[in-house]
PDB file of C-alpha atoms and ligand atoms in Angstrom:
ATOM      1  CA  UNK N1015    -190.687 -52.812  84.984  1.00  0.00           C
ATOM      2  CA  UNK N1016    -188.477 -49.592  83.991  1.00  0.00           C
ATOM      3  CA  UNK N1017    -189.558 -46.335  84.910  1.00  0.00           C
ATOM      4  CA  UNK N1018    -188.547 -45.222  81.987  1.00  0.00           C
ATOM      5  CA  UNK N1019    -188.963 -46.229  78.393  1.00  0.00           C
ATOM      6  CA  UNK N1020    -192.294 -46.186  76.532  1.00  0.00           C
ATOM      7  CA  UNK N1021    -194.199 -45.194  79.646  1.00  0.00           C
ATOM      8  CA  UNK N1022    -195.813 -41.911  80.118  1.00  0.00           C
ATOM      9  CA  UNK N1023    -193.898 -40.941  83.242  1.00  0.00           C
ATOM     10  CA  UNK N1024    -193.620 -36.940  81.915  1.00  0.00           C
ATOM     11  CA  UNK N1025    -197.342 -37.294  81.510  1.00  0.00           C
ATOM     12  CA  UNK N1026    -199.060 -33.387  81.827  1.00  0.00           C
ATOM     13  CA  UNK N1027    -195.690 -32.129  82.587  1.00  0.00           C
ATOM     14  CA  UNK N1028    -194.373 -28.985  80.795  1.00  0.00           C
ATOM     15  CA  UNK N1029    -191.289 -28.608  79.497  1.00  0.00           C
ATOM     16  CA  UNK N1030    -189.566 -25.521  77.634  1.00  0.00           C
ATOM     17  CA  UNK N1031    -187.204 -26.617  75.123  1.00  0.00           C
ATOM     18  CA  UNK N1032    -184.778 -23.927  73.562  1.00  0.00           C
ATOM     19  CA  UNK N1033    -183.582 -24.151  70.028  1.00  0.00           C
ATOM     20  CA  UNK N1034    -186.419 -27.170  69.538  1.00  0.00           C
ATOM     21  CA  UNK N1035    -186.666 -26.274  65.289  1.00  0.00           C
ATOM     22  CA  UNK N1036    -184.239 -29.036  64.812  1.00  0.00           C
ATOM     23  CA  UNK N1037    -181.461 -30.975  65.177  1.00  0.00           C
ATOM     24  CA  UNK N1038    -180.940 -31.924  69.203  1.00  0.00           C
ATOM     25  CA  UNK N1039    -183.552 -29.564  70.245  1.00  0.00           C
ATOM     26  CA  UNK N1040    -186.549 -31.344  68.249  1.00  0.00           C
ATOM     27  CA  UNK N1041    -185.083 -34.539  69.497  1.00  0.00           C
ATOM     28  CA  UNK N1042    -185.510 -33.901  73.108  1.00  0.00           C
ATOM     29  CA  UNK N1043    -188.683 -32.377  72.778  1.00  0.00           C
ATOM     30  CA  UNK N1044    -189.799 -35.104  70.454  1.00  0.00           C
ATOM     31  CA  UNK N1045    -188.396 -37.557  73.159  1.00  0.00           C
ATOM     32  CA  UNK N1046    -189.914 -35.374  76.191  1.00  0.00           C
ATOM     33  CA  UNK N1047    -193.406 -35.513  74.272  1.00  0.00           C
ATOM     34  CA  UNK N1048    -193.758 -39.447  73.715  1.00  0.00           C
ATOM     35  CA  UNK N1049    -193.486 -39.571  77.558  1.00  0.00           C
ATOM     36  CA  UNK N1050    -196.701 -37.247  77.958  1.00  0.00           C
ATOM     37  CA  UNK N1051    -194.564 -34.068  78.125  1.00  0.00           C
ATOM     38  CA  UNK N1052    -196.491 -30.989  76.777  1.00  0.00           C
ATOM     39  CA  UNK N1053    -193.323 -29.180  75.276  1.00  0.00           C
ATOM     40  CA  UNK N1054    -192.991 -24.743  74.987  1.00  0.00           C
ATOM     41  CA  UNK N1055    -191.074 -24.835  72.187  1.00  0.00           C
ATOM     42  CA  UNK N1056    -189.104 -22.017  71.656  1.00  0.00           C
ATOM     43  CA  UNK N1057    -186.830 -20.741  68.587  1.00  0.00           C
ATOM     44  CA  UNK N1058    -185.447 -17.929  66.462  1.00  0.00           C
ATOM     45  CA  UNK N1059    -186.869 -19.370  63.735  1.00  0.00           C
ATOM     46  CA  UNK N1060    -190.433 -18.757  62.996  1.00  0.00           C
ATOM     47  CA  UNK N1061    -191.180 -21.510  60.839  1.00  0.00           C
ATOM     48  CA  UNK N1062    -188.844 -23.802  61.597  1.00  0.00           C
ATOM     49  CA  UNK N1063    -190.898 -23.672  65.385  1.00  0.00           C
ATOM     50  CA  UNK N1064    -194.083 -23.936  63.916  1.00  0.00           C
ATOM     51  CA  UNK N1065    -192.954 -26.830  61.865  1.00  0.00           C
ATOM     52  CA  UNK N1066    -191.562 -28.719  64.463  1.00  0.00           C
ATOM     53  CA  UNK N1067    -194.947 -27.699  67.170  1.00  0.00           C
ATOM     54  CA  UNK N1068    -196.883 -29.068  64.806  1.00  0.00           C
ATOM     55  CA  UNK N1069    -195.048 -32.197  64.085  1.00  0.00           C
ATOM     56  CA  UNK N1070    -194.957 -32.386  68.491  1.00  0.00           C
ATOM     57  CA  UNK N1071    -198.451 -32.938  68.434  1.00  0.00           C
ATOM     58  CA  UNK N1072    -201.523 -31.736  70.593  1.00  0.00           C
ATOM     59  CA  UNK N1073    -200.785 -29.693  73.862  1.00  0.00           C
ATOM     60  CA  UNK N1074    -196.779 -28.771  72.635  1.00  0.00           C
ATOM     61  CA  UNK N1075    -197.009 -25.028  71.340  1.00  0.00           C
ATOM     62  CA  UNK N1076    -194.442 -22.997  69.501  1.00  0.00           C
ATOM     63  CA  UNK N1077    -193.152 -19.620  70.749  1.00  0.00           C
ATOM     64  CA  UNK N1078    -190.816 -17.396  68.403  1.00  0.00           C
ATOM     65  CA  UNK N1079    -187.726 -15.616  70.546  1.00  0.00           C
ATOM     66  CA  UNK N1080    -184.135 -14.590  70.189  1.00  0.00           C
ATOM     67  CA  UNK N1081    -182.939 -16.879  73.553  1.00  0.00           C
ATOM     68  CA  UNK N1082    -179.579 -14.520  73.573  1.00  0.00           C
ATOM     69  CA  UNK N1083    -181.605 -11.407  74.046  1.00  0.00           C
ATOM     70  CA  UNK N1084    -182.816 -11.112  78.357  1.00  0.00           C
ATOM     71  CA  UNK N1085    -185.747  -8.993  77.621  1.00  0.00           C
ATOM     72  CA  UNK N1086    -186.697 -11.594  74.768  1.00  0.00           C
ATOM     73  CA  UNK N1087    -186.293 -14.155  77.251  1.00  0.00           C
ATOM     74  CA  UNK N1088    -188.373 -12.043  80.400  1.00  0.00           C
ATOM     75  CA  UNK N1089    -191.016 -11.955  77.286  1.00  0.00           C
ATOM     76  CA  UNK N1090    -191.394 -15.519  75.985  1.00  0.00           C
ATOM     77  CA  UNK N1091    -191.320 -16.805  79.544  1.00  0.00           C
ATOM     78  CA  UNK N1092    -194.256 -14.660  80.500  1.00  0.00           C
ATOM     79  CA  UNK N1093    -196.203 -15.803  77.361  1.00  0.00           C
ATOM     80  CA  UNK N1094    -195.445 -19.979  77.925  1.00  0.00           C
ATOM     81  CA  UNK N1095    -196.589 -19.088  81.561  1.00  0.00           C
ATOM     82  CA  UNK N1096    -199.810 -17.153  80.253  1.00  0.00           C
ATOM     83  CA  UNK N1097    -200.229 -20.380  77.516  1.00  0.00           C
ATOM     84  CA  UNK N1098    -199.570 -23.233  80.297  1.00  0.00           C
ATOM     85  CA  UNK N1099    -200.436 -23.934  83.559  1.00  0.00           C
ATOM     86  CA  UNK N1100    -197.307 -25.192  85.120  1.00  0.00           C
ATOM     87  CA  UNK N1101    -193.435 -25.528  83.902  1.00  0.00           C
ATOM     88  CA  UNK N1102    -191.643 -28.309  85.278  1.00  0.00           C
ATOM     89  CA  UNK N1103    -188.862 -28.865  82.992  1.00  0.00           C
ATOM     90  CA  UNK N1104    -186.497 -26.039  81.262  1.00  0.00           C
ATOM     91  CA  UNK N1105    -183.848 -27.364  78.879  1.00  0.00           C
ATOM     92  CA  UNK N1106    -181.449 -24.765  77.443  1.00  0.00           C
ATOM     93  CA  UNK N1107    -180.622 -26.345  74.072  1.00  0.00           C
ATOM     94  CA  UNK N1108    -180.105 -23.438  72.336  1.00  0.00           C
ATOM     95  CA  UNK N1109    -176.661 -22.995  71.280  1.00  0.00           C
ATOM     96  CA  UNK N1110    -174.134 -21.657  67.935  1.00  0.00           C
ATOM     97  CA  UNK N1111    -170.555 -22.548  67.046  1.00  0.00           C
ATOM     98  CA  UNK N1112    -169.290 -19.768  64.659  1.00  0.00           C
ATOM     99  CA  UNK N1113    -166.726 -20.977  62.468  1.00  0.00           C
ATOM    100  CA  UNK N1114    -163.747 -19.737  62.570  1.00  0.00           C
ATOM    101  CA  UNK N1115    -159.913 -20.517  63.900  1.00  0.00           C
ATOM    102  CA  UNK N1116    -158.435 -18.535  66.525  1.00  0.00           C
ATOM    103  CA  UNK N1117    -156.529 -16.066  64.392  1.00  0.00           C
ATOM    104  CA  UNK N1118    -160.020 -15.177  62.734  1.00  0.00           C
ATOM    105  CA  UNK N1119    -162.594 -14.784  65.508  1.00  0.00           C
ATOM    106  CA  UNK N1120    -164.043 -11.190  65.942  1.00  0.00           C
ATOM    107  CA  UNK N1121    -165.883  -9.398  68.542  1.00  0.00           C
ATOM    108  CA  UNK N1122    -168.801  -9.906  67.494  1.00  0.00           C
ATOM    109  CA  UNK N1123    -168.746 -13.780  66.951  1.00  0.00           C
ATOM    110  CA  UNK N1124    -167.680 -13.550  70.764  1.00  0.00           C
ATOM    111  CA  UNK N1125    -170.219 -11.545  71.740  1.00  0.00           C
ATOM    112  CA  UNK N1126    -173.162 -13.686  70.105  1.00  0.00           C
ATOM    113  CA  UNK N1127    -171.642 -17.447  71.429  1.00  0.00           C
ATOM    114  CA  UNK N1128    -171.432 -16.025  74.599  1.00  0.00           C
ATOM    115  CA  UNK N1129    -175.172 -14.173  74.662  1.00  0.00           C
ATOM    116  CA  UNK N1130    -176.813 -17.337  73.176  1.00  0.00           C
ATOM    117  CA  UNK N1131    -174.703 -20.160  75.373  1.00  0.00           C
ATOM    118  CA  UNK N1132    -174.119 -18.378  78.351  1.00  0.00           C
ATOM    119  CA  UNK N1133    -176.094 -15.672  79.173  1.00  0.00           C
ATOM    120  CA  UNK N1134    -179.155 -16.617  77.275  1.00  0.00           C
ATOM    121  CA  UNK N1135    -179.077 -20.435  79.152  1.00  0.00           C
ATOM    122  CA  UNK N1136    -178.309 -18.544  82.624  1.00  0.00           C
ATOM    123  CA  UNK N1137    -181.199 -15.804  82.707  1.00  0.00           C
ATOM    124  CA  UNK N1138    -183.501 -18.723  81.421  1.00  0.00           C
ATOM    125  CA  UNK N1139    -182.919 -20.773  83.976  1.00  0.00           C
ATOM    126  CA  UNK N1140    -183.423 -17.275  86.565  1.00  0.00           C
ATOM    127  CA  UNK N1141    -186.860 -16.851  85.205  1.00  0.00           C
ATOM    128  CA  UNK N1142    -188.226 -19.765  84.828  1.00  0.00           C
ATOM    129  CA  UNK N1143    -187.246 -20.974  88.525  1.00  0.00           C
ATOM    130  CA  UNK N1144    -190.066 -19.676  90.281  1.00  0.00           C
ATOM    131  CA  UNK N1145    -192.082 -21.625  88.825  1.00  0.00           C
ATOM    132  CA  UNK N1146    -190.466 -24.803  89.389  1.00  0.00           C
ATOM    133  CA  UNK N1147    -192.241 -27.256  91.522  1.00  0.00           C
ATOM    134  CA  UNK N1148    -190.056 -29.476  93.884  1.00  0.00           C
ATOM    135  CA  UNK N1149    -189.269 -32.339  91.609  1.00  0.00           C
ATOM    136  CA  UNK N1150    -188.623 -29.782  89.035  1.00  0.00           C
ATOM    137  CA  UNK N1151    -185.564 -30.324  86.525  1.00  0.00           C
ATOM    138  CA  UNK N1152    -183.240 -28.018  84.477  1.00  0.00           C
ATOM    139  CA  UNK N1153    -180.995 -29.186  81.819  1.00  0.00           C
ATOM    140  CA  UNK N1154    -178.299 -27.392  80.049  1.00  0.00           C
ATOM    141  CA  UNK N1155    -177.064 -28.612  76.891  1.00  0.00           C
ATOM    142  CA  UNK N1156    -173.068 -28.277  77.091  1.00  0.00           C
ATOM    143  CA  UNK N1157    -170.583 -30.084  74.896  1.00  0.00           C
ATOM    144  CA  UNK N1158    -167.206 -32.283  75.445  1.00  0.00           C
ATOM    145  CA  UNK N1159    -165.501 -28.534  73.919  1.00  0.00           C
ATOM    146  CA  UNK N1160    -166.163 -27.237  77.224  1.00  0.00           C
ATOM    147  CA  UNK N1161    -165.130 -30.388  79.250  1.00  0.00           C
ATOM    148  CA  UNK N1162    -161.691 -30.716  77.137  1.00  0.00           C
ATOM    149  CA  UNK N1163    -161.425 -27.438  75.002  1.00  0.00           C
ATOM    150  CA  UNK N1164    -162.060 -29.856  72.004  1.00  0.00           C
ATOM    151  CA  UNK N1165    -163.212 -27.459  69.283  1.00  0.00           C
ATOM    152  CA  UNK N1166    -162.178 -24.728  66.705  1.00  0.00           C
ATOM    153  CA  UNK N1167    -163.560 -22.350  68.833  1.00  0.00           C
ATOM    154  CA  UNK N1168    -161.984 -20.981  71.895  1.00  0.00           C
ATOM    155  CA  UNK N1169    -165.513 -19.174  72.714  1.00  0.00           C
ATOM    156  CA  UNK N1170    -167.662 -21.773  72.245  1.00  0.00           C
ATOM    157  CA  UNK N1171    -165.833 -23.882  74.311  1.00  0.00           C
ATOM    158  CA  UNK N1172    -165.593 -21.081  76.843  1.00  0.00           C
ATOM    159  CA  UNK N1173    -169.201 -21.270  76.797  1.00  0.00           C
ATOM    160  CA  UNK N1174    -169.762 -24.914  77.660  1.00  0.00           C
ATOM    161  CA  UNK N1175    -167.078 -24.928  80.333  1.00  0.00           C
ATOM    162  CA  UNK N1176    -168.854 -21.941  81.849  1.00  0.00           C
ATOM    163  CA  UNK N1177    -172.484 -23.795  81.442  1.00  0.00           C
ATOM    164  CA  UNK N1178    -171.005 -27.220  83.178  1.00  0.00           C
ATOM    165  CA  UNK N1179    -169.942 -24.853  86.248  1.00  0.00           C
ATOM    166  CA  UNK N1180    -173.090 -22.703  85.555  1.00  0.00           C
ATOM    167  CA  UNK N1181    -175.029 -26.138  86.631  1.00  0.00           C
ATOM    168  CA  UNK N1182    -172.926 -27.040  89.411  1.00  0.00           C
ATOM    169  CA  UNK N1183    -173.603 -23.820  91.339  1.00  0.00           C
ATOM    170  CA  UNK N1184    -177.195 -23.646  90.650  1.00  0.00           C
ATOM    171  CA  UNK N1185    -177.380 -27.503  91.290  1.00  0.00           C
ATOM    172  CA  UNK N1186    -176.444 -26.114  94.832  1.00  0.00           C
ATOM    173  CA  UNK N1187    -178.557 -23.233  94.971  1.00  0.00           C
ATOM    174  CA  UNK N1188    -181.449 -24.951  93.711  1.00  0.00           C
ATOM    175  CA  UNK N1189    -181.250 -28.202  96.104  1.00  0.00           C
ATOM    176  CA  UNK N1190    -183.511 -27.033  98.635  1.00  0.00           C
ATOM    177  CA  UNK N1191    -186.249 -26.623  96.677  1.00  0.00           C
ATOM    178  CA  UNK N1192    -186.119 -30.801  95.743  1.00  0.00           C
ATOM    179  CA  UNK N1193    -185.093 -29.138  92.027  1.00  0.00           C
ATOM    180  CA  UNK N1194    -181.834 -30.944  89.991  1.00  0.00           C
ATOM    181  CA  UNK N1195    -180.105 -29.157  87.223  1.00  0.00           C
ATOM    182  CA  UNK N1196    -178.030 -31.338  85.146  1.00  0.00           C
ATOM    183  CA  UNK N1197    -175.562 -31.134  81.799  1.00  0.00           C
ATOM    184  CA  UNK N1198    -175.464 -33.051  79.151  1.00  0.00           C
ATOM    185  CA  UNK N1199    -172.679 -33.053  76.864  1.00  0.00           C
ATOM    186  CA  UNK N1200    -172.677 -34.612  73.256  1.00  0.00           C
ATOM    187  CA  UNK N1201    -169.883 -35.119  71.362  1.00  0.00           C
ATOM    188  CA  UNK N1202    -170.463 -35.034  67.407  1.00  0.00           C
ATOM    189  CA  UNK N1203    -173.839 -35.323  66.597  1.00  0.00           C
ATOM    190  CA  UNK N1204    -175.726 -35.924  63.430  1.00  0.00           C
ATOM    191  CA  UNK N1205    -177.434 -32.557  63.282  1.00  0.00           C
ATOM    192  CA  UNK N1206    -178.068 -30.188  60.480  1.00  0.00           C
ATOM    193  CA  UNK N1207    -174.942 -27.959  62.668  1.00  0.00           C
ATOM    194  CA  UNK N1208    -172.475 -31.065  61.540  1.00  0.00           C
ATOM    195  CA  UNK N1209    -174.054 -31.494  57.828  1.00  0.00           C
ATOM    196  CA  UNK N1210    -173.216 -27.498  57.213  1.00  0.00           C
ATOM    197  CA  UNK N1211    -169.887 -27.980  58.829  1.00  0.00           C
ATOM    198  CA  UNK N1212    -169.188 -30.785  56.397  1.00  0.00           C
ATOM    199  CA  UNK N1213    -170.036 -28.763  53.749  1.00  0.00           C
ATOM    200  CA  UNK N1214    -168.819 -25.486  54.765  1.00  0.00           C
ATOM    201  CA  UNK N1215    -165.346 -26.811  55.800  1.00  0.00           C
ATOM    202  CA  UNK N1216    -164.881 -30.380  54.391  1.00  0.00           C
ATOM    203  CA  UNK N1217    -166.013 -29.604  50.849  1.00  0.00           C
ATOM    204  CA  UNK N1218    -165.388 -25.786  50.492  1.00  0.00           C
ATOM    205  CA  UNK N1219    -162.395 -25.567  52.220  1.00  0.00           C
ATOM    206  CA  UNK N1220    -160.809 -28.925  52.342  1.00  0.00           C
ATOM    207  CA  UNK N1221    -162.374 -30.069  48.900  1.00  0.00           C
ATOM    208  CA  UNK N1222    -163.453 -33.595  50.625  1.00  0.00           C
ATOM    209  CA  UNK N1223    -166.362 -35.305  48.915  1.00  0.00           C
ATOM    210  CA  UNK N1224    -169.784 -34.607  50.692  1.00  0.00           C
ATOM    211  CA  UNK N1225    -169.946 -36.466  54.024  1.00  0.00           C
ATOM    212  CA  UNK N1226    -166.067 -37.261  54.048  1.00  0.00           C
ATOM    213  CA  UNK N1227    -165.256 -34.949  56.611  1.00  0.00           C
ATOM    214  CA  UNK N1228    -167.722 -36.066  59.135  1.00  0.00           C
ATOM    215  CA  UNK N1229    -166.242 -40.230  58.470  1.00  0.00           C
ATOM    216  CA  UNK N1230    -163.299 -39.511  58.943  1.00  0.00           C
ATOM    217  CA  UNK N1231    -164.234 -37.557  62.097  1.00  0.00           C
ATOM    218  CA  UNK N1232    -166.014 -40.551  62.953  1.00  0.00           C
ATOM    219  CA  UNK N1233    -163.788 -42.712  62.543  1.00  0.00           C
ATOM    220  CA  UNK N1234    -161.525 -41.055  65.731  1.00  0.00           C
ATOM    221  CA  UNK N1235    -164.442 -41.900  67.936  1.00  0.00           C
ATOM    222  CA  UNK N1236    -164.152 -45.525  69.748  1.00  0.00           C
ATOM    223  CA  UNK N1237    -167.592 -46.386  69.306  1.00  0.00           C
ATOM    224  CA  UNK N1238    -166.723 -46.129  65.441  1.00  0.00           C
ATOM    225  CA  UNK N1239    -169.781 -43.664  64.736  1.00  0.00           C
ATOM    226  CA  UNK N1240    -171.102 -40.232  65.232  1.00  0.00           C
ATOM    227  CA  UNK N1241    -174.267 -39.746  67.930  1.00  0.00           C
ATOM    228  CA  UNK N1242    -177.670 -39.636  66.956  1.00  0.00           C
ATOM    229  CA  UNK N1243    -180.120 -36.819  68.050  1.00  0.00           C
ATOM    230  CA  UNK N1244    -182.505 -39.220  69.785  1.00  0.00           C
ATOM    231  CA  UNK N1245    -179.439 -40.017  71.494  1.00  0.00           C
ATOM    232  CA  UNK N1246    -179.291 -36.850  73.100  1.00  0.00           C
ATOM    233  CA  UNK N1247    -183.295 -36.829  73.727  1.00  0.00           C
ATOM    234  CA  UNK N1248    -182.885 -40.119  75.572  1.00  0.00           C
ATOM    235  CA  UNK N1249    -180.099 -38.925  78.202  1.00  0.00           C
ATOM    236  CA  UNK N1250    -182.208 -35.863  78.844  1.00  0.00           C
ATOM    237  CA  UNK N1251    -185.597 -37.960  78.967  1.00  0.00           C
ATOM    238  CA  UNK N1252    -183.978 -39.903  81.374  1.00  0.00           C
ATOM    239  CA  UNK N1253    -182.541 -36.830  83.519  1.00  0.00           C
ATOM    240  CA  UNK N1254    -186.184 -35.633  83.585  1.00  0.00           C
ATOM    241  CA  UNK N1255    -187.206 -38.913  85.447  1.00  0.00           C
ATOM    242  CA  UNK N1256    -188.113 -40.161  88.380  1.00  0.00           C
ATOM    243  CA  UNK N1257    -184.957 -42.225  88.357  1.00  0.00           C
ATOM    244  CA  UNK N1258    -182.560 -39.422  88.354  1.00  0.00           C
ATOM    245  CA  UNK N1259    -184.221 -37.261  91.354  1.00  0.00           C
ATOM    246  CA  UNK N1260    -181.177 -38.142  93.342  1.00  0.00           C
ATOM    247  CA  UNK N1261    -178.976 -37.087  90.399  1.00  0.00           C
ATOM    248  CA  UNK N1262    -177.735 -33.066  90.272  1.00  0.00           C
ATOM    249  CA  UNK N1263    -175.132 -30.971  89.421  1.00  0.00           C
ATOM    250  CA  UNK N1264    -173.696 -33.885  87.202  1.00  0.00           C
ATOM    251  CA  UNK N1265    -172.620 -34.055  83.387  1.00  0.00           C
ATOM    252  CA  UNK N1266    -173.468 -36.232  81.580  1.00  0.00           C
ATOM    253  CA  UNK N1267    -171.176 -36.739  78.762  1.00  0.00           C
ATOM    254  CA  UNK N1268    -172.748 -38.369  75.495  1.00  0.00           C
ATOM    255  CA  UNK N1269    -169.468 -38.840  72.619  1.00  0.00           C
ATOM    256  CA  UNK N1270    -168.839 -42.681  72.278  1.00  0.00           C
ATOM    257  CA  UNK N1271    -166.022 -42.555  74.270  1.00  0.00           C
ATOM    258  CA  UNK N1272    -164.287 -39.435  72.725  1.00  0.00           C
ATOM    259  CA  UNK N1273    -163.667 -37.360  75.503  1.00  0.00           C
ATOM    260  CA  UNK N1274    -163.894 -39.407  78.670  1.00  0.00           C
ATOM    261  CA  UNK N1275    -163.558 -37.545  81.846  1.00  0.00           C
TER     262      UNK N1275
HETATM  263  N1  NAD U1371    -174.370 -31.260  66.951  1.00  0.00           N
HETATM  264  C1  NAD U1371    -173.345 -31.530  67.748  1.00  0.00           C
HETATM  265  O1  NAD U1371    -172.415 -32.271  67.384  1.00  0.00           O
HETATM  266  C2  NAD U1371    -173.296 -30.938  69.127  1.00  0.00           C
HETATM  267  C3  NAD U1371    -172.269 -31.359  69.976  1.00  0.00           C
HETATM  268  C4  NAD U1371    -172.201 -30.848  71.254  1.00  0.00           C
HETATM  269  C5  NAD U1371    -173.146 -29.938  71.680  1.00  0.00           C
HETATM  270  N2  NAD U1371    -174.122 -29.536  70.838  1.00  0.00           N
HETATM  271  C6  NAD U1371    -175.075 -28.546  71.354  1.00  0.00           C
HETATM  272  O2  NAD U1371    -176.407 -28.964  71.121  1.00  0.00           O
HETATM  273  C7  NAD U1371    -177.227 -27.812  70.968  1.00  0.00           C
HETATM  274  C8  NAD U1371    -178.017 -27.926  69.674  1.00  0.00           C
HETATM  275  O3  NAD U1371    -177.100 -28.124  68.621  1.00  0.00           O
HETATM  276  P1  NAD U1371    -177.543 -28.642  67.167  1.00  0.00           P
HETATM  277  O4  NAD U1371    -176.388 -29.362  66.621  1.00  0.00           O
HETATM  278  O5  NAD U1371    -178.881 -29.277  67.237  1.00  0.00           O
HETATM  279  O6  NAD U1371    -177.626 -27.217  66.432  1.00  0.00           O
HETATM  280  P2  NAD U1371    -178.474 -26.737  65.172  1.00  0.00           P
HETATM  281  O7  NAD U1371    -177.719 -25.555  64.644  1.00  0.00           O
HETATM  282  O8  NAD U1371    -178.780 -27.857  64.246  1.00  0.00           O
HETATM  283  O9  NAD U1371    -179.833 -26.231  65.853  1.00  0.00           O
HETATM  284  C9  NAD U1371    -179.816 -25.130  66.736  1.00  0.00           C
HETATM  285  C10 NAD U1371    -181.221 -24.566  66.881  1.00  0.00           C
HETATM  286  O10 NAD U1371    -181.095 -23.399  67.716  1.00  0.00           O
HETATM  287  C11 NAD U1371    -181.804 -22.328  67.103  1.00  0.00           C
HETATM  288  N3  NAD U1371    -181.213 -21.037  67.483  1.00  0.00           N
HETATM  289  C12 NAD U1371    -180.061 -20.498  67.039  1.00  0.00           C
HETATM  290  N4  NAD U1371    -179.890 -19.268  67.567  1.00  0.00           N
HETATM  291  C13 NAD U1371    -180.963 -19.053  68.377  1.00  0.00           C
HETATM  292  C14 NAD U1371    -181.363 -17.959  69.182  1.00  0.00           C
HETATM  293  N5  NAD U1371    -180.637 -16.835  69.272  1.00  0.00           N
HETATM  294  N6  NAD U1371    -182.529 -18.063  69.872  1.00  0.00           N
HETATM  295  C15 NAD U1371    -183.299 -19.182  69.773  1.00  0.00           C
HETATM  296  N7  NAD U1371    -182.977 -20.242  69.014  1.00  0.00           N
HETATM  297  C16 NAD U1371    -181.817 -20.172  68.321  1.00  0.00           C
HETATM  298  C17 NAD U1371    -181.674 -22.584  65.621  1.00  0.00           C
HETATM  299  O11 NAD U1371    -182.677 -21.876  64.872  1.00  0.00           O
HETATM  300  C18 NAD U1371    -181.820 -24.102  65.554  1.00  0.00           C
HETATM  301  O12 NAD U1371    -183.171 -24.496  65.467  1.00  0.00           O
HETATM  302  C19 NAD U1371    -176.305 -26.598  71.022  1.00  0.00           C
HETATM  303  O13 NAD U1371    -176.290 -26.053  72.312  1.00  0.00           O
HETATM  304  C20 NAD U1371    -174.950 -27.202  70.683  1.00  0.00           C
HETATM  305  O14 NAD U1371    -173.883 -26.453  71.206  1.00  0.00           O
HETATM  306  C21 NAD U1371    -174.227 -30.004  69.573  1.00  0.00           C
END
């Protein structure tokens, strides 16, 4: 029998998930909960969290915090700690792409990829190791930009490359304590990220009919499709098992053949 599947093998664990209101976030805390995970999750937006807590069932609770901000993080950390009597799992979902091509990114849309990507996912992972136990797991949500600079956005792909090494070092420093951190990076995914990119680029800019952009995006992709979310929640369910303890400082990449590395 698998391991893995419909069987409860996350059962009373606790998991933080960043960015859970939606898209790949509520899928792999949606994922992480139908294995018996009780899921933190955490987001910027207010509703959106409470939306999606609610929709995670009994034990998963919501928690509202800016994950580029360090003292936000310190904060929200101490609260799921207060609110929960173990962490096991942190994924560091929590991630922007600001749209714009080289000639037009400022400062400030630097400044905020690299808070919310970078920094926020490293001084995440610092607080919240202390509490791992020793089959405890960290996963970092990267993105095939940051294995092959495949992107709009220099930044953002900056970012990713710097959370795939980000996860080999602490893969390293983290080993001795029986805890893995792993990557996962998607390629396009059907989130609401993609469905405003469509819109805000494909039918704005490029006047493409609604959905256009993303086909013909799709159809560049081998596997003739875009990813799904519960795509994404599956590859991190499964880097949360018991059958990838032996498995750290790896990335997994997740884009239909894409990028492949
Ligand atoms: N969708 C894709 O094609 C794709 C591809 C590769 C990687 N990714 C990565 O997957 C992750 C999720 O992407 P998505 O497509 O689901 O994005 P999304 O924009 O649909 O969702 C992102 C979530 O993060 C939250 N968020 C934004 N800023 C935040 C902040 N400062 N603090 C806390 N929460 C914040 C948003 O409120 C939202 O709920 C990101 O790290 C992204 O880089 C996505």
């Amino acid at each position: 029998m698998d391991s893995y599947g419909p069987t409860p093998f996350l059962k009373d664990k606790v998991a933080i998930v960043t960015g859970a209101a939606q898209g790949n976030g509520f899928a792999i805390a949606e994922r992480l909960a139908s294995h018996g995970c009780r899921i933190a999750a955490i987001d910027i937006n207010a509703d959106g969290i409470r939306a999606a807590a609610a929709r995670l069932g009994e034990g998963s609770r919501a928690f509202v915090a800016d994950c580029s901000s360090v003292p936000a993080i310190r904060d929200v950390v101490q609260e799921v700690r207060k609110a929960f009597d173990r962490i096991d799992i942190l994924v560091n979902n929590a991630g922007l792409l600001r749209i714009a091509s080289f000639p037009d990114i400022g400062e400030a849309d630097f400044d905020l990829t690299v808070n919310l990507n970078l920094k926020g996912a490293f001084f995440f992972a610092q607080e919240v190791q202390a509490a791992l136990p020793r089959d405890g797991r960290i996963i970092n949500i990267a993105s095939v930009a940051g294995v092959d600079g495949r992107t709009l956005s220099a930044p953002y792909a900056a970012t990713k490359a710097g959370l795939i090494t980000i996860t080999k070092t602490l893969a390293r420093a983290l080993a001795p304590r029986g805890i893995t951190v792993n990557a996962v990076a998607p390629g396009l995914i059907d989130t609401p990220f993609n469905q405003i990119l469509d819109q805000k680029i494909g039918v704005e800019k490029q006047g493409l009919k609604p959905g256009e952009m993303l086909a013909r995006r799709a159809a560049e992709i081998p596997l003739g499709r875009i990813g799904r979310p519960e795509e994404v929640g599956g590859v991190v369910a499964f880097l949360a098992s018991p059958d990838a303890a032996y498995i750290t400082g790896e990335t997994i990449i997740l884009a239909g053949g894409w990028v492949i590395d």
